[in-house]
Amino acid sequence: MTTLADKALLPTGLEDLVPPRAEIEGRAVEAAVGFVAANGYRRIKPPLIEFEETLLGGPGAATGPATFRVMDPLSQRMMGLRADMTIQAARIAATRLNGEPRPLRLAYAGQVLRVKGTQLRPRRQFTQAGIELIGTDTPAADAEVIMLAAGALEHLGIGGVSVDLSLPTLVPAVCRGLGLDDATTESLILALDHKDAGTVAALAGPHGALLGGLMEALGPAERAVAALAGLDLPAEAATLRDRLLAVLDCLNAQDPTLRLTVDPTESRGFEYHSGVAFTVFADGGRGELARGGRYRATLEPPAPLGIPATSGEPATGMTLSMDAITELLPEPPARPRVLVPAATDPALRRRLHGQGFVTLGALDGAADLKAEARRLGCDHVLEGDHPVAL
Amino acid sequence: MTTLADKALLPTGLEDLVPPRAEIEGRAVEAAVGFVAANGYRRIKPPLIEFEETLLGGPGAATGPATFRVMDPLSQRMMGLRADMTIQAARIAATRLNGEPRPLRLAYAGQVLRVKGTQLRPRRQFTQAGIELIGTDTPAADAEVIMLAAGALEHLGIGGVSVDLSLPTLVPAVCRGLGLDDATTESLILALDHKDAGTVAALAGPHGALLGGLMEALGPAERAVAALAGLDLPAEAATLRDRLLAVLDCLNAQDPTLRLTVDPTESRGFEYHSGVAFTVFADGGRGELARGGRYRATLEPPAPLGIPATSGEPATGMTLSMDAITELLPEPPARPRVLVPAATDPALRRRLHGQGFVTLGALDGAADLKAEARRLGCDHVLEGDHPVAL
């Protein structure tokens, strides 16, 4: 026989939320979805599981190694348990909703699973809430999604929000423009992600000044913009840089108080992004609270080494990490709890709910109703039709 | 290359909800959880996936054949994708929440998956919202859960609710009391489920009158109660019958208008229930909208042929079939939609949201804002700070 402790054991990276955390998360998800709905994003709900072929196409390819697979006994085809909902939104946009006017604004919330966590974040089930903005490729679209990521956090009561912008395909574009080979490009991407100036200089050779300049064009947006604007980039890279500058202009025009930083060569965690990408943090938040960016809503396989996809529609989107967000949110104010006789009429209970009370039925025929109320964490008992404080 | 139609294809029994269905479902789930929260049920959130051993213990054993399994690469143990959340609530009650006062009232909402649907219901992913009332074995507890199942539907705006009560372990108890063998008992359970009077009479032999009487003690509660009360049942069966009559008394005392029917020998679909069980229907609803009943919150394997489990705590609960319920709910009233310039200040947007508007940013620099608004399904455009109807 297994012990009680064994029975409580969940697989690493999976957890039970108990009161009040589950309620806090549930409310936060609905509040986030409500906020983006007010901004025109309509909710979709894809299934937890679908054919591997559709789940891992296009931007989904990046999640392949993280995806649990099961055999479908009906079709004998392999299915995947989603590790990300972005690809599902892209699929729905391209199929069921392909007749809707563009830009198409979609929202979703749900659970995703990953085969393994990381050492830093062992979690394997995540609560995602997010949006996708599909069929438009303007700086204003990039800015809208970033504003909504920051705005959703503020709507949930989280202060001290800051957004870090990057261009994960900038370094490959620079290297292509400079005629560097693939091996050098890969090494440079890695060295720039690690801000390893020595290796960057050694790899870049005659282009050391340019790549070193790129690496140093980071920090608060104003400072980074000045440095970036002065760099003499190859054409494709210059276009990416100019887009970033245009997005920063849009953000400043809408909300000059939004805290923005830039790290143009950062590419870690952006597997399928092809334009301006971003992560959102907050003071006191452990790690990132949201991330997103521009990509192509295609179901075709991705091109290697940051060559922009050309199939599918231009798209951008963001996902809120509701697990990390929930950890920052306070417990909702406790509602008064009133113990009522089991036979209390539902209409009277509804009236009490309307007055803000939680009603608990006294089920076990306790002789002393007040003692029973205290035992159950109630602060009132019903006398006649009225709650009386203990 | 696969066609667009192939890419839209989901496995049988899985579906995408698109606007407005996903929003209707999301709102309904939150409303249901809010309703039971007002009645003292606090939310928990177990993981989608856990070890087979805990997921399929106790009442979970019945869902074994319906459960998708995956290997956990970290522990090399098998995990199951939940097909029901009741067992998870029972596990949490017995472990993490074993120090909380009883009765323990828990609520949950989430997705469950089944390996196969039925011919009648091909669906394989379900949205469950439900409650468990753990640690009490009184008629008032049975009645509370039934009242909340009916009450949740009414709270969601569903009229014409009726509850059908049954005693899935009654026939085995009668047969044990009469000394019938296991094979005869199994055949009788089947024959009674099919209301096959000829087979019942043939199998029951000298007890034909009693079993025939049981089979006919069904229909509107008042009529069934009179018939049931008059039957001369063996002791264990009489105790079950008396509990049903006591629960009906509680329900009548609380809400004499609730439509109640009784079918005491019905056992289909109640795999682990050990006392009063029920299904809830509504006029116009296709099939059942909720079901539940009494069981033992144990993680030990179930006893054969309806012998009541003795381990674990007494419990009762109910689950709302949110998919079936969502199909009955109307679309929420459309909110006015206003097209606003992309650079509109977030504070102004918030003010418009507060006035009931959905705001859509004009992203693509359309020359004719009004034509663009119409194309995007807006009925207003922003002029200065004010929405103007088209």
CSV table of N, CA, C and O in Angstrom, one decimal, chain A residues 2 7-8 11 14-17 22 25 30 38-39 43-49 53-54 70 72-74 79 81 91-92 96 101-102 105 111 115 124-125 127 136 138 147 254 299-300 342 346 349 353 358-361 363-364 375, chain B residues 2 7-8 11 14-17 22 25 30 38-39 43-49 53-54 70 72-74 79 81 91 96 101-102 105 111 115 124-125 127 136 138 147 254 299-300 342 346 349 353 358-361 363-364 375:
chain,number,residue,atom,x,y,z
A,2,THR,N,0.5,2.2,-0.8
A,2,THR,CA,1.2,3.5,-0.9
A,2,THR,C,0.8,4.4,0.3
A,2,THR,O,-0.3,4.3,0.8
A,7,LYS,N,0.6,9.4,-2.4
A,7,LYS,CA,-0.6,9.8,-3.2
A,7,LYS,C,-0.7,11.3,-3.5
A,7,LYS,O,-1.3,11.7,-4.4
A,8,ALA,N,0.0,12.0,-2.6
A,8,ALA,CA,0.0,13.5,-2.9
A,8,ALA,C,1.0,13.9,-3.9
A,8,ALA,O,1.0,15.0,-4.4
A,11,PRO,N,3.8,14.6,-10.6
A,11,PRO,CA,5.1,14.6,-11.4
A,11,PRO,C,5.8,16.0,-11.3
A,11,PRO,O,5.1,17.0,-11.1
A,14,LEU,N,4.5,19.8,-12.1
A,14,LEU,CA,3.0,19.9,-12.2
A,14,LEU,C,2.6,20.2,-10.7
A,14,LEU,O,3.2,19.7,-9.8
A,15,GLU,N,1.5,20.9,-10.6
A,15,GLU,CA,1.1,21.3,-9.2
A,15,GLU,C,-0.4,21.4,-9.1
A,15,GLU,O,-1.2,21.6,-10.1
A,16,ASP,N,-0.9,21.3,-7.9
A,16,ASP,CA,-2.3,21.6,-7.6
A,16,ASP,C,-2.3,23.1,-7.1
A,16,ASP,O,-1.6,23.4,-6.2
A,17,LEU,N,-3.3,23.9,-7.6
A,17,LEU,CA,-3.5,25.1,-7.0
A,17,LEU,C,-4.7,24.9,-6.0
A,17,LEU,O,-5.7,24.4,-6.4
A,22,ALA,N,-6.1,29.3,-6.8
A,22,ALA,CA,-6.9,28.9,-8.0
A,22,ALA,C,-7.9,30.0,-8.4
A,22,ALA,O,-8.1,30.3,-9.6
A,25,GLU,N,-6.0,33.0,-9.9
A,25,GLU,CA,-5.7,32.8,-11.3
A,25,GLU,C,-6.9,32.9,-12.2
A,25,GLU,O,-6.9,33.5,-13.2
A,30,GLU,N,-9.8,35.8,-16.6
A,30,GLU,CA,-11.0,36.4,-17.1
A,30,GLU,C,-10.8,37.9,-17.2
A,30,GLU,O,-11.3,38.5,-18.2
A,38,ALA,N,-12.2,44.2,-24.8
A,38,ALA,CA,-12.6,45.6,-24.9
A,38,ALA,C,-11.7,46.3,-26.0
A,38,ALA,O,-12.1,47.3,-26.5
A,39,ASN,N,-10.6,45.7,-26.3
A,39,ASN,CA,-9.7,46.3,-27.4
A,39,ASN,C,-9.9,45.5,-28.7
A,39,ASN,O,-9.1,45.6,-29.6
A,43,ARG,N,-12.5,36.0,-28.6
A,43,ARG,CA,-12.0,34.8,-28.1
A,43,ARG,C,-12.2,33.6,-29.0
A,43,ARG,O,-13.3,33.4,-29.5
A,44,ILE,N,-11.2,32.8,-29.1
A,44,ILE,CA,-11.3,31.4,-29.7
A,44,ILE,C,-10.9,30.4,-28.7
A,44,ILE,O,-10.3,30.7,-27.7
A,45,LYS,N,-11.3,29.1,-28.9
A,45,LYS,CA,-10.9,28.1,-28.0
A,45,LYS,C,-10.5,26.8,-28.8
A,45,LYS,O,-11.4,26.0,-29.2
A,46,PRO,N,-9.2,26.7,-29.2
A,46,PRO,CA,-8.8,25.5,-29.9
A,46,PRO,C,-8.7,24.3,-28.9
A,46,PRO,O,-8.7,24.5,-27.7
A,47,PRO,N,-8.7,23.1,-29.4
A,47,PRO,CA,-8.6,21.9,-28.5
A,47,PRO,C,-7.3,21.7,-27.9
A,47,PRO,O,-6.3,22.3,-28.4
A,48,LEU,N,-7.2,21.0,-26.8
A,48,LEU,CA,-6.0,20.7,-26.1
A,48,LEU,C,-5.0,19.9,-26.9
A,48,LEU,O,-3.8,19.9,-26.7
A,49,ILE,N,-5.6,19.2,-27.8
A,49,ILE,CA,-4.8,18.1,-28.5
A,49,ILE,C,-5.2,18.2,-30.0
A,49,ILE,O,-6.4,18.4,-30.3
A,53,GLU,N,0.8,17.1,-37.2
A,53,GLU,CA,1.1,17.8,-38.5
A,53,GLU,C,0.6,19.3,-38.4
A,53,GLU,O,1.3,20.1,-38.9
A,54,THR,N,-0.6,19.5,-37.9
A,54,THR,CA,-1.0,20.9,-37.8
A,54,THR,C,-0.4,21.6,-36.6
A,54,THR,O,-0.1,22.8,-36.7
A,70,VAL,N,0.5,11.6,-28.3
A,70,VAL,CA,-0.2,10.4,-28.1
A,70,VAL,C,-0.8,9.9,-29.4
A,70,VAL,O,-1.0,10.7,-30.3
A,72,ASP,N,-3.7,8.7,-31.7
A,72,ASP,CA,-5.2,8.7,-31.8
A,72,ASP,C,-5.7,7.3,-32.2
A,72,ASP,O,-5.5,6.9,-33.3
A,73,PRO,N,-6.4,6.7,-31.3
A,73,PRO,CA,-6.9,5.3,-31.6
A,73,PRO,C,-7.9,5.3,-32.7
A,73,PRO,O,-8.1,4.3,-33.4
A,74,LEU,N,-8.5,6.4,-33.0
A,74,LEU,CA,-9.5,6.5,-34.1
A,74,LEU,C,-8.9,6.6,-35.5
A,74,LEU,O,-9.3,5.9,-36.4
A,79,MET,N,-1.0,12.5,-32.4
A,79,MET,CA,-1.5,13.8,-32.0
A,79,MET,C,-0.5,14.4,-31.0
A,79,MET,O,0.2,13.7,-30.4
A,81,LEU,N,-0.1,17.2,-27.7
A,81,LEU,CA,-0.7,18.1,-26.7
A,81,LEU,C,-0.1,19.4,-26.8
A,81,LEU,O,1.2,19.6,-26.6
A,91,ARG,N,-3.6,28.7,-37.2
A,91,ARG,CA,-4.3,27.7,-38.0
A,91,ARG,C,-5.8,28.1,-38.2
A,91,ARG,O,-6.3,28.1,-39.3
A,92,ILE,N,-6.4,28.6,-37.1
A,92,ILE,CA,-7.8,29.0,-37.2
A,92,ILE,C,-8.0,30.2,-38.1
A,92,ILE,O,-8.9,30.3,-38.9
A,96,ARG,N,-10.7,28.4,-40.6
A,96,ARG,CA,-12.1,28.7,-40.3
A,96,ARG,C,-12.4,30.2,-40.4
A,96,ARG,O,-13.5,30.6,-40.7
A,101,PRO,N,-12.6,39.9,-42.1
A,101,PRO,CA,-11.8,41.0,-42.5
A,101,PRO,C,-10.5,41.1,-41.7
A,101,PRO,O,-10.4,40.7,-40.6
A,102,ARG,N,-9.4,41.6,-42.4
A,102,ARG,CA,-8.1,41.8,-41.7
A,102,ARG,C,-8.0,43.2,-41.4
A,102,ARG,O,-8.5,44.1,-42.1
A,105,ARG,N,-8.3,40.1,-35.1
A,105,ARG,CA,-7.8,40.1,-33.7
A,105,ARG,C,-8.4,39.0,-33.0
A,105,ARG,O,-9.6,38.9,-32.8
A,111,GLN,N,-4.6,26.1,-21.0
A,111,GLN,CA,-3.5,25.4,-20.5
A,111,GLN,C,-2.6,24.8,-21.6
A,111,GLN,O,-3.1,24.3,-22.6
A,115,VAL,N,7.0,18.9,-22.3
A,115,VAL,CA,7.6,17.6,-21.9
A,115,VAL,C,8.5,17.8,-20.7
A,115,VAL,O,8.5,17.0,-19.8
A,124,ARG,N,5.9,22.5,-15.9
A,124,ARG,CA,5.6,21.9,-17.2
A,124,ARG,C,4.2,22.2,-17.7
A,124,ARG,O,3.8,21.8,-18.8
A,125,GLN,N,3.3,22.7,-16.8
A,125,GLN,CA,2.0,23.1,-17.3
A,125,GLN,C,1.9,24.6,-17.0
A,125,GLN,O,2.2,25.1,-15.9
A,127,THR,N,-0.4,28.3,-17.7
A,127,THR,CA,-1.7,29.0,-18.1
A,127,THR,C,-1.3,30.1,-19.0
A,127,THR,O,-0.7,31.1,-18.6
A,136,THR,N,-1.6,42.1,-40.8
A,136,THR,CA,-1.2,43.5,-40.9
A,136,THR,C,0.3,43.6,-40.5
A,136,THR,O,0.7,42.9,-39.6
A,138,THR,N,2.3,46.7,-39.9
A,138,THR,CA,2.7,48.1,-39.7
A,138,THR,C,3.3,48.2,-38.4
A,138,THR,O,3.0,47.4,-37.5
A,147,MET,N,1.5,47.6,-26.4
A,147,MET,CA,0.7,48.4,-25.5
A,147,MET,C,-0.3,47.5,-24.7
A,147,MET,O,-0.6,47.7,-23.5
A,254,GLN,N,1.9,57.1,-27.9
A,254,GLN,CA,0.7,56.7,-27.2
A,254,GLN,C,0.8,56.8,-25.7
A,254,GLN,O,-0.1,57.1,-25.0
A,299,LEU,N,1.5,27.8,-42.0
A,299,LEU,CA,1.6,26.4,-41.5
A,299,LEU,C,2.8,25.7,-42.2
A,299,LEU,O,3.0,24.5,-42.1
A,300,GLU,N,3.5,26.4,-43.0
A,300,GLU,CA,4.7,25.8,-43.7
A,300,GLU,C,5.9,25.8,-42.8
A,300,GLU,O,6.0,26.6,-41.8
A,342,ALA,N,-29.9,24.3,6.6
A,342,ALA,CA,-29.8,23.6,5.4
A,342,ALA,C,-31.1,23.9,4.5
A,342,ALA,O,-31.0,23.9,3.3
A,346,PRO,N,-33.8,29.0,-1.6
A,346,PRO,CA,-32.8,29.6,-2.5
A,346,PRO,C,-33.0,31.1,-2.8
A,346,PRO,O,-32.0,31.7,-3.0
A,349,ARG,N,-31.2,32.8,-0.1
A,349,ARG,CA,-29.7,32.7,-0.3
A,349,ARG,C,-29.2,33.7,-1.4
A,349,ARG,O,-28.2,34.4,-1.2
A,353,HIS,N,-26.4,36.6,-1.2
A,353,HIS,CA,-25.3,36.7,-2.2
A,353,HIS,C,-25.3,38.1,-2.7
A,353,HIS,O,-24.2,38.7,-2.9
A,358,VAL,N,-21.2,35.1,1.4
A,358,VAL,CA,-21.1,33.7,1.0
A,358,VAL,C,-22.0,33.0,2.0
A,358,VAL,O,-21.9,33.2,3.2
A,359,THR,N,-22.9,32.1,1.5
A,359,THR,CA,-23.7,31.3,2.3
A,359,THR,C,-23.2,29.9,2.4
A,359,THR,O,-22.8,29.3,1.4
A,360,LEU,N,-23.2,29.3,3.6
A,360,LEU,CA,-22.8,27.9,3.8
A,360,LEU,C,-24.0,27.3,4.5
A,360,LEU,O,-24.4,27.7,5.6
A,361,GLY,N,-24.5,26.2,3.9
A,361,GLY,CA,-25.6,25.4,4.6
A,361,GLY,C,-25.0,24.6,5.7
A,361,GLY,O,-24.0,24.0,5.6
A,363,LEU,N,-25.2,21.4,7.5
A,363,LEU,CA,-25.6,20.2,7.0
A,363,LEU,C,-25.7,19.1,8.0
A,363,LEU,O,-26.4,18.1,7.9
A,364,ASP,N,-25.0,19.2,9.1
A,364,ASP,CA,-24.9,18.1,10.0
A,364,ASP,C,-25.7,18.3,11.3
A,364,ASP,O,-25.4,17.6,12.3
A,375,ARG,N,-16.4,27.0,13.6
A,375,ARG,CA,-15.6,25.9,13.2
A,375,ARG,C,-15.4,26.0,11.6
A,375,ARG,O,-14.4,25.6,11.1
B,2,THR,N,-0.1,19.5,-48.3
B,2,THR,CA,-1.4,19.3,-47.9
B,2,THR,C,-2.3,20.5,-48.2
B,2,THR,O,-1.8,21.6,-48.4
B,7,LYS,N,-5.5,21.0,-43.5
B,7,LYS,CA,-4.9,21.7,-42.3
B,7,LYS,C,-6.0,22.1,-41.3
B,7,LYS,O,-5.7,22.3,-40.2
B,8,ALA,N,-7.2,22.2,-41.8
B,8,ALA,CA,-8.3,22.6,-40.9
B,8,ALA,C,-8.8,21.4,-40.2
B,8,ALA,O,-9.6,21.5,-39.2
B,11,PRO,N,-8.8,16.0,-35.2
B,11,PRO,CA,-9.2,14.7,-34.9
B,11,PRO,C,-10.7,14.6,-34.6
B,11,PRO,O,-11.2,15.6,-34.0
B,14,LEU,N,-12.9,16.4,-31.6
B,14,LEU,CA,-12.2,17.6,-31.1
B,14,LEU,C,-12.6,18.8,-32.0
B,14,LEU,O,-12.8,18.6,-33.2
B,15,GLU,N,-12.7,20.0,-31.4
B,15,GLU,CA,-13.2,21.1,-32.2
B,15,GLU,C,-12.6,22.4,-31.8
B,15,GLU,O,-12.1,22.6,-30.7
B,16,ASP,N,-12.6,23.4,-32.7
B,16,ASP,CA,-12.3,24.8,-32.4
B,16,ASP,C,-13.6,25.5,-32.1
B,16,ASP,O,-14.5,25.4,-32.8
B,17,LEU,N,-13.6,26.2,-31.0
B,17,LEU,CA,-14.7,27.2,-30.8
B,17,LEU,C,-14.2,28.5,-31.3
B,17,LEU,O,-13.1,29.0,-31.0
B,22,ALA,N,-16.8,30.7,-28.1
B,22,ALA,CA,-15.7,30.6,-27.0
B,22,ALA,C,-16.0,31.6,-25.9
B,22,ALA,O,-15.7,31.3,-24.7
B,25,GLU,N,-18.9,30.3,-23.8
B,25,GLU,CA,-18.5,29.3,-22.8
B,25,GLU,C,-17.7,29.8,-21.7
B,25,GLU,O,-17.9,29.5,-20.5
B,30,GLU,N,-17.2,30.9,-15.8
B,30,GLU,CA,-17.0,31.9,-14.7
B,30,GLU,C,-18.2,32.1,-13.9
B,30,GLU,O,-18.2,32.2,-12.7
B,38,ALA,N,-20.4,31.6,-4.2
B,38,ALA,CA,-21.3,32.3,-3.3
B,38,ALA,C,-21.9,31.3,-2.3
B,38,ALA,O,-22.4,31.7,-1.3
B,39,ASN,N,-21.9,30.0,-2.7
B,39,ASN,CA,-22.5,29.0,-1.8
B,39,ASN,C,-21.4,28.2,-1.0
B,39,ASN,O,-21.6,27.1,-0.5
B,43,ARG,N,-12.4,27.3,-5.0
B,43,ARG,CA,-11.8,26.7,-6.2
B,43,ARG,C,-10.5,26.1,-6.0
B,43,ARG,O,-9.6,26.6,-5.3
B,44,ILE,N,-10.3,24.9,-6.6
B,44,ILE,CA,-9.0,24.3,-6.7
B,44,ILE,C,-8.7,24.1,-8.2
B,44,ILE,O,-9.5,24.2,-9.1
B,45,LYS,N,-7.4,23.9,-8.5
B,45,LYS,CA,-7.0,23.7,-9.9
B,45,LYS,C,-6.0,22.6,-10.0
B,45,LYS,O,-4.8,22.9,-9.8
B,46,PRO,N,-6.4,21.4,-10.2
B,46,PRO,CA,-5.4,20.3,-10.3
B,46,PRO,C,-4.8,20.3,-11.7
B,46,PRO,O,-5.3,21.0,-12.6
B,47,PRO,N,-3.6,19.6,-11.9
B,47,PRO,CA,-3.0,19.7,-13.2
B,47,PRO,C,-3.8,18.8,-14.2
B,47,PRO,O,-4.5,17.9,-13.9
B,48,LEU,N,-3.5,19.1,-15.5
B,48,LEU,CA,-4.2,18.3,-16.6
B,48,LEU,C,-3.7,16.9,-16.6
B,48,LEU,O,-4.4,16.0,-17.2
B,49,ILE,N,-2.6,16.6,-16.1
B,49,ILE,CA,-1.9,15.3,-16.2
B,49,ILE,C,-1.3,15.0,-14.9
B,49,ILE,O,-0.8,15.8,-14.2
B,53,GLU,N,-1.3,6.2,-11.3
B,53,GLU,CA,-1.6,5.6,-10.1
B,53,GLU,C,-2.6,6.4,-9.2
B,53,GLU,O,-3.5,5.9,-8.6
B,54,THR,N,-2.4,7.8,-9.2
B,54,THR,CA,-3.2,8.6,-8.4
B,54,THR,C,-4.5,9.0,-9.2
B,54,THR,O,-5.6,9.1,-8.7
B,70,VAL,N,0.6,9.0,-21.2
B,70,VAL,CA,1.9,9.4,-21.8
B,70,VAL,C,3.0,9.0,-20.8
B,70,VAL,O,2.7,9.0,-19.6
B,72,ASP,N,6.2,9.8,-18.6
B,72,ASP,CA,6.9,11.0,-18.1
B,72,ASP,C,8.4,10.8,-18.3
B,72,ASP,O,9.0,9.9,-17.7
B,73,PRO,N,9.0,11.6,-19.2
B,73,PRO,CA,10.4,11.3,-19.4
B,73,PRO,C,11.3,11.6,-18.2
B,73,PRO,O,12.4,11.1,-18.1
B,74,LEU,N,10.8,12.3,-17.2
B,74,LEU,CA,11.6,12.6,-16.0
B,74,LEU,C,11.6,11.5,-15.0
B,74,LEU,O,12.7,11.1,-14.5
B,79,MET,N,1.9,8.5,-17.0
B,79,MET,CA,1.0,9.6,-16.5
B,79,MET,C,-0.3,9.5,-17.3
B,79,MET,O,-0.3,8.9,-18.5
B,81,LEU,N,-3.8,11.6,-18.8
B,81,LEU,CA,-4.5,12.9,-19.0
B,81,LEU,C,-5.9,12.8,-18.5
B,81,LEU,O,-6.7,11.9,-18.9
B,91,ARG,N,-8.5,13.5,-4.3
B,91,ARG,CA,-7.1,13.3,-3.9
B,91,ARG,C,-6.6,14.6,-3.1
B,91,ARG,O,-6.0,14.5,-2.1
B,96,ARG,N,-3.5,17.4,0.5
B,96,ARG,CA,-3.2,18.8,0.8
B,96,ARG,C,-4.2,19.5,1.7
B,96,ARG,O,-3.9,20.3,2.5
B,101,PRO,N,-11.5,22.0,8.0
B,101,PRO,CA,-12.7,21.4,8.6
B,101,PRO,C,-13.6,20.8,7.6
B,101,PRO,O,-13.7,21.3,6.4
B,102,ARG,N,-14.4,19.8,8.0
B,102,ARG,CA,-15.4,19.2,7.2
B,102,ARG,C,-16.7,19.7,7.6
B,102,ARG,O,-16.9,20.0,8.7
B,105,ARG,N,-15.9,22.0,1.0
B,105,ARG,CA,-16.6,22.3,-0.2
B,105,ARG,C,-15.6,22.8,-1.3
B,105,ARG,O,-15.0,23.9,-1.1
B,111,GLN,N,-10.7,21.5,-18.5
B,111,GLN,CA,-10.8,20.6,-19.7
B,111,GLN,C,-10.5,19.2,-19.3
B,111,GLN,O,-9.6,18.9,-18.5
B,115,VAL,N,-10.3,9.1,-24.5
B,115,VAL,CA,-9.7,8.5,-25.7
B,115,VAL,C,-10.7,8.3,-26.8
B,115,VAL,O,-10.4,8.5,-28.0
B,124,ARG,N,-14.7,14.3,-27.6
B,124,ARG,CA,-13.6,13.8,-26.8
B,124,ARG,C,-13.0,14.8,-25.8
B,124,ARG,O,-12.2,14.4,-25.0
B,125,GLN,N,-13.2,16.0,-26.0
B,125,GLN,CA,-12.8,17.0,-25.0
B,125,GLN,C,-14.0,17.7,-24.4
B,125,GLN,O,-14.9,18.2,-25.2
B,127,THR,N,-15.6,20.4,-21.3
B,127,THR,CA,-15.4,21.5,-20.3
B,127,THR,C,-16.2,21.1,-19.1
B,127,THR,O,-17.5,21.1,-19.2
B,136,THR,N,-19.2,14.5,4.7
B,136,THR,CA,-20.5,14.5,5.3
B,136,THR,C,-21.5,13.5,4.6
B,136,THR,O,-21.4,13.4,3.4
B,138,THR,N,-25.1,13.2,5.0
B,138,THR,CA,-26.5,13.4,5.5
B,138,THR,C,-27.4,13.7,4.2
B,138,THR,O,-26.9,14.1,3.2
B,147,MET,N,-29.5,20.8,-5.4
B,147,MET,CA,-30.1,22.2,-5.5
B,147,MET,C,-29.1,23.1,-6.2
B,147,MET,O,-29.5,23.9,-7.0
B,254,GLN,N,-37.0,22.8,0.5
B,254,GLN,CA,-36.2,24.0,0.0
B,254,GLN,C,-36.9,24.7,-1.2
B,254,GLN,O,-36.9,25.9,-1.3
B,299,LEU,N,-8.9,6.7,-2.4
B,299,LEU,CA,-8.0,6.4,-3.5
B,299,LEU,C,-7.8,4.9,-3.6
B,299,LEU,O,-7.0,4.4,-4.4
B,300,GLU,N,-8.5,4.1,-2.8
B,300,GLU,CA,-8.4,2.7,-2.9
B,300,GLU,C,-9.3,2.1,-4.1
B,300,GLU,O,-10.2,2.8,-4.5
B,342,ALA,N,-4.8,54.9,-34.4
B,342,ALA,CA,-3.8,54.0,-33.7
B,342,ALA,C,-3.1,54.7,-32.5
B,342,ALA,O,-2.8,54.0,-31.5
B,346,PRO,N,-4.1,55.5,-24.1
B,346,PRO,CA,-4.7,54.4,-23.4
B,346,PRO,C,-5.8,54.9,-22.4
B,346,PRO,O,-6.8,54.2,-22.2
B,349,ARG,N,-9.0,55.4,-24.3
B,349,ARG,CA,-9.5,54.0,-24.6
B,349,ARG,C,-10.2,53.5,-23.4
B,349,ARG,O,-11.3,52.9,-23.5
B,353,HIS,N,-14.0,52.2,-22.9
B,353,HIS,CA,-14.4,50.9,-22.4
B,353,HIS,C,-15.4,51.0,-21.3
B,353,HIS,O,-16.4,50.2,-21.2
B,358,VAL,N,-16.3,48.8,-27.3
B,358,VAL,CA,-15.1,48.1,-27.7
B,358,VAL,C,-14.4,49.0,-28.7
B,358,VAL,O,-15.0,49.6,-29.6
B,359,THR,N,-13.1,49.2,-28.4
B,359,THR,CA,-12.3,50.1,-29.2
B,359,THR,C,-11.4,49.2,-30.2
B,359,THR,O,-10.8,48.2,-29.8
B,360,LEU,N,-11.3,49.6,-31.5
B,360,LEU,CA,-10.4,49.0,-32.4
B,360,LEU,C,-9.5,50.0,-32.9
B,360,LEU,O,-9.9,51.1,-33.4
B,361,GLY,N,-8.2,49.8,-32.9
B,361,GLY,CA,-7.2,50.7,-33.4
B,361,GLY,C,-7.2,50.6,-34.9
B,361,GLY,O,-7.2,49.5,-35.5
B,363,LEU,N,-5.1,50.6,-37.9
B,363,LEU,CA,-3.7,50.3,-38.0
B,363,LEU,C,-3.1,50.6,-39.3
B,363,LEU,O,-1.9,50.7,-39.5
B,364,ASP,N,-3.9,50.5,-40.4
B,364,ASP,CA,-3.3,50.5,-41.7
B,364,ASP,C,-3.4,51.8,-42.4
B,364,ASP,O,-3.3,51.9,-43.7
B,375,ARG,N,-15.9,48.3,-42.8
B,375,ARG,CA,-15.3,47.1,-43.2
B,375,ARG,C,-14.9,46.2,-42.0
B,375,ARG,O,-15.0,45.0,-42.1
